[in-house]
CSV table of C-alpha atoms in Angstrom, one decimal:
chain,number,residue,atom,x,y,z
A,43,MET,CA,132.5,109.8,81.5
A,44,PHE,CA,130.0,111.1,83.3
A,45,ALA,CA,129.1,107.5,84.6
A,46,CYS,CA,132.4,107.5,85.9
A,47,ARG,CA,132.2,110.8,88.0
A,48,LEU,CA,128.6,109.6,88.9
A,49,SER,CA,130.2,106.4,90.4
A,50,ALA,CA,132.8,108.5,92.2
A,51,GLY,CA,130.3,110.8,93.7
A,52,THR,CA,128.1,107.5,94.8
A,53,ILE,CA,131.4,105.9,96.4
A,54,VAL,CA,132.3,109.1,98.1
A,55,ALA,CA,128.6,109.9,99.1
A,56,ALA,CA,128.6,106.3,100.8
A,57,ILE,CA,131.8,106.8,102.4
A,58,VAL,CA,130.5,109.8,103.9
A,59,SER,CA,127.4,108.3,105.3
A,60,ILE,CA,129.6,105.6,107.0
A,61,VAL,CA,132.4,107.6,108.1
A,62,PRO,CA,131.3,110.6,110.7
A,63,ILE,CA,132.9,113.5,108.7
A,64,ASP,CA,131.9,117.2,109.6
A,65,ASP,CA,133.5,118.8,106.7
A,66,ARG,CA,132.8,116.9,103.4
A,67,LEU,CA,135.9,117.3,101.4
A,68,HIS,CA,136.7,115.7,98.3
A,69,PRO,CA,140.6,116.0,96.4
A,70,ALA,CA,139.1,116.9,93.0
A,71,LEU,CA,140.1,120.6,93.1
A,72,GLY,CA,137.9,121.5,90.8
A,73,CYS,CA,138.2,118.8,88.1
A,74,ASP,CA,135.6,116.7,86.5
A,75,LEU,CA,134.3,114.9,89.6
A,76,GLY,CA,132.9,118.0,90.8
A,77,GLN,CA,129.5,117.8,89.3
A,78,ALA,CA,128.9,114.4,90.8
A,79,ALA,CA,130.4,115.6,93.9
A,80,ARG,CA,128.0,118.1,94.2
A,81,GLU,CA,125.3,116.3,93.3
A,82,HIS,CA,125.9,113.9,96.4
A,83,GLY,CA,126.6,117.0,98.8
A,84,VAL,CA,130.3,116.8,98.9
A,85,VAL,CA,131.9,120.1,99.1
A,86,SER,CA,135.1,121.4,96.6
A,87,PRO,CA,136.7,124.2,98.0
A,88,LEU,CA,139.1,125.0,95.0
A,89,ASP,CA,135.7,124.8,93.1
A,90,GLU,CA,134.0,127.1,95.2
A,91,ALA,CA,137.0,129.6,95.2
A,92,ASP,CA,136.3,129.6,91.0
A,93,LEU,CA,139.8,128.7,90.6
A,94,THR,CA,140.6,127.2,87.0
A,95,LYS,CA,142.7,124.4,86.2
A,96,ASP,CA,145.2,127.0,85.0
A,97,ASP,CA,145.1,128.4,88.5
A,98,ILE,CA,145.3,125.1,90.3
A,99,ARG,CA,148.6,124.3,88.3
A,100,ALA,CA,150.0,127.9,88.5
A,101,LEU,CA,149.7,127.5,92.2
A,102,ALA,CA,151.1,124.0,92.2
A,103,LYS,CA,154.2,125.4,90.2
A,104,GLY,CA,154.7,128.1,92.8
A,105,ALA,CA,154.5,125.4,95.7
A,106,GLY,CA,157.0,123.6,93.7
A,107,MET,CA,154.9,120.5,93.3
A,108,SER,CA,156.5,118.1,90.6
A,109,THR,CA,153.0,117.2,89.5
A,110,TRP,CA,152.0,120.6,88.1
A,111,ASP,CA,152.1,120.1,84.5
A,112,GLU,CA,150.9,116.6,84.4
A,113,PRO,CA,148.7,116.2,81.4
A,114,ALA,CA,144.6,115.8,82.4
A,115,SER,CA,143.8,112.1,81.8
A,116,ALA,CA,140.1,111.3,81.7
A,117,CYS,CA,138.2,108.3,82.7
A,118,LEU,CA,139.6,105.0,80.9
A,119,SER,CA,136.1,104.2,79.7
A,120,SER,CA,136.2,107.4,77.4
A,121,ARG,CA,138.9,105.1,75.4
A,122,ILE,CA,136.0,102.4,74.4
A,123,PRO,CA,133.6,103.4,71.4
A,124,TYR,CA,129.9,104.2,72.3
A,125,GLY,CA,127.8,101.1,71.9
A,126,SER,CA,130.7,98.6,73.2
A,127,GLU,CA,130.5,96.9,76.6
A,128,VAL,CA,132.6,98.5,79.3
A,129,THR,CA,134.4,95.5,81.5
A,130,ASP,CA,137.0,95.7,84.0
A,131,VAL,CA,139.1,93.4,81.7
A,132,LYS,CA,139.2,96.1,78.9
A,133,LEU,CA,139.8,98.8,81.3
A,134,ARG,CA,142.7,97.2,82.8
A,135,GLN,CA,144.0,96.5,79.3
A,136,ILE,CA,143.7,100.1,78.5
A,137,GLU,CA,145.2,101.4,81.7
A,138,GLN,CA,148.5,98.8,81.2
A,139,ALA,CA,148.6,99.8,77.7
A,140,GLU,CA,148.7,103.6,78.7
A,141,ASP,CA,151.4,102.6,81.3
A,142,VAL,CA,153.4,101.4,78.5
A,143,LEU,CA,153.3,104.5,76.7
A,144,ARG,CA,154.1,106.7,79.8
A,145,ASP,CA,157.0,104.2,80.5
A,146,LEU,CA,158.3,105.1,77.2
A,147,GLY,CA,158.4,108.6,77.9
A,148,PHE,CA,155.2,109.8,76.1
A,149,ARG,CA,153.3,112.6,78.0
A,150,ILE,CA,150.5,113.2,75.6
A,151,PHE,CA,148.2,110.5,74.4
A,152,ARG,CA,145.3,107.9,74.2
A,153,VAL,CA,144.9,104.3,73.5
A,154,ARG,CA,142.0,103.9,71.8
A,155,HIS,CA,140.7,100.1,72.5
A,156,HIS,CA,138.7,98.8,69.7
A,157,ASP,CA,138.8,95.2,70.8
A,158,THR,CA,141.6,93.3,68.9
A,159,VAL,CA,142.9,96.8,68.1
A,160,ALA,CA,144.8,99.4,70.0
A,161,ARG,CA,144.2,102.8,68.1
A,162,LEU,CA,147.4,105.1,69.6
A,163,GLU,CA,146.4,108.8,69.4
A,164,ILE,CA,149.9,110.4,70.1
A,165,ALA,CA,150.7,114.2,70.3
A,166,ARG,CA,152.0,115.2,67.0
A,167,ALA,CA,154.9,116.6,68.8
A,168,GLU,CA,155.8,113.0,70.0
A,169,MET,CA,154.5,111.1,66.9
A,170,ALA,CA,157.9,110.5,65.3
A,171,ARG,CA,159.0,109.2,68.4
A,172,ALA,CA,156.7,106.2,68.2
A,173,LEU,CA,158.0,105.4,64.6
A,174,ASP,CA,161.7,105.2,65.9
A,175,PRO,CA,162.5,101.8,65.1
A,176,GLU,CA,163.7,100.6,68.9
A,177,VAL,CA,160.6,102.5,70.1
A,178,ASN,CA,158.2,101.1,67.7
A,179,ALA,CA,159.4,97.4,68.3
A,180,ARG,CA,159.0,98.0,72.3
A,181,LEU,CA,155.5,99.6,71.9
A,182,ILE,CA,154.0,97.0,69.6
A,183,ALA,CA,155.9,94.0,71.7
A,184,ALA,CA,154.4,95.5,75.0
A,185,LEU,CA,150.7,96.0,73.6
A,186,LYS,CA,150.7,92.7,71.7
A,187,ALA,CA,151.7,90.9,75.1
A,188,LEU,CA,149.0,92.8,76.6
A,189,GLY,CA,146.4,91.0,74.2
A,190,TYR,CA,145.9,93.6,71.3
A,191,GLN,CA,146.6,92.0,68.0
A,192,TYR,CA,146.9,95.1,65.9
A,193,VAL,CA,148.5,98.4,66.8
A,194,SER,CA,147.8,101.5,64.8
A,195,LEU,CA,148.8,105.0,65.1
A,196,ASP,CA,146.0,107.6,64.3
A,197,LEU,CA,147.7,110.0,61.9
A,198,GLN,CA,145.5,112.5,63.2
A,199,GLY,CA,147.5,112.7,66.6
A,200,TYR,CA,145.9,112.8,69.8
A,201,ARG,CA,142.5,115.1,70.2
A,202,LEU,CA,139.9,115.3,72.7
A,203,GLY,CA,136.8,113.3,72.1
A,204,SER,CA,137.6,111.6,69.1
A,205,LEU,CA,135.2,108.8,69.5
A,206,ASN,CA,132.7,111.4,69.5
A,207,GLU,CA,133.6,111.9,65.6
A,208,ALA,CA,131.4,108.4,65.4
A,209,LEU,CA,128.8,110.0,66.4
A,210,ARG,CA,125.9,110.6,63.3
A,211,LEU,CA,123.8,114.0,64.7
A,212,ARG,CA,120.3,114.0,63.0
A,213,PRO,CA,118.9,117.4,61.7
A,214,VAL,CA,116.1,118.7,64.0
A,215,SER,CA,112.9,118.6,62.0
């Protein structure tokens, strides 16, 4: 995920070097782009004001913004297992697959890309709906149309960093 943040910071830095901007601001609002942005001299006012994501959500809700409770979404490359090549084709396939879930009304989920397998991690509270015959048929048809041969539902549900579970840590000697 840091590679995406670093790339975003590099892009922002390149734009700032070309466009005459006195105050280098970015819209990260204290989100994960903050670290990469700071490394490239970009200022994040809400991060500097020590506002947390919860603070920002509360302010957005108070301001009547419809997006105040949007679920967080990490870089799409975080859906590809370690050691697998990250390509534009894979990222587009993941993005389109997640659009399908979003269009079907799911809110908290990830599509983990295992080449021909789309492993769906869906919040436990939404999992039963994925098994509804009508929703299930639409989901499978749409993901197969995107090029996945198999569509699987991870019974552990959505969880942060699930691809990290495959990493084996060696004891320090």
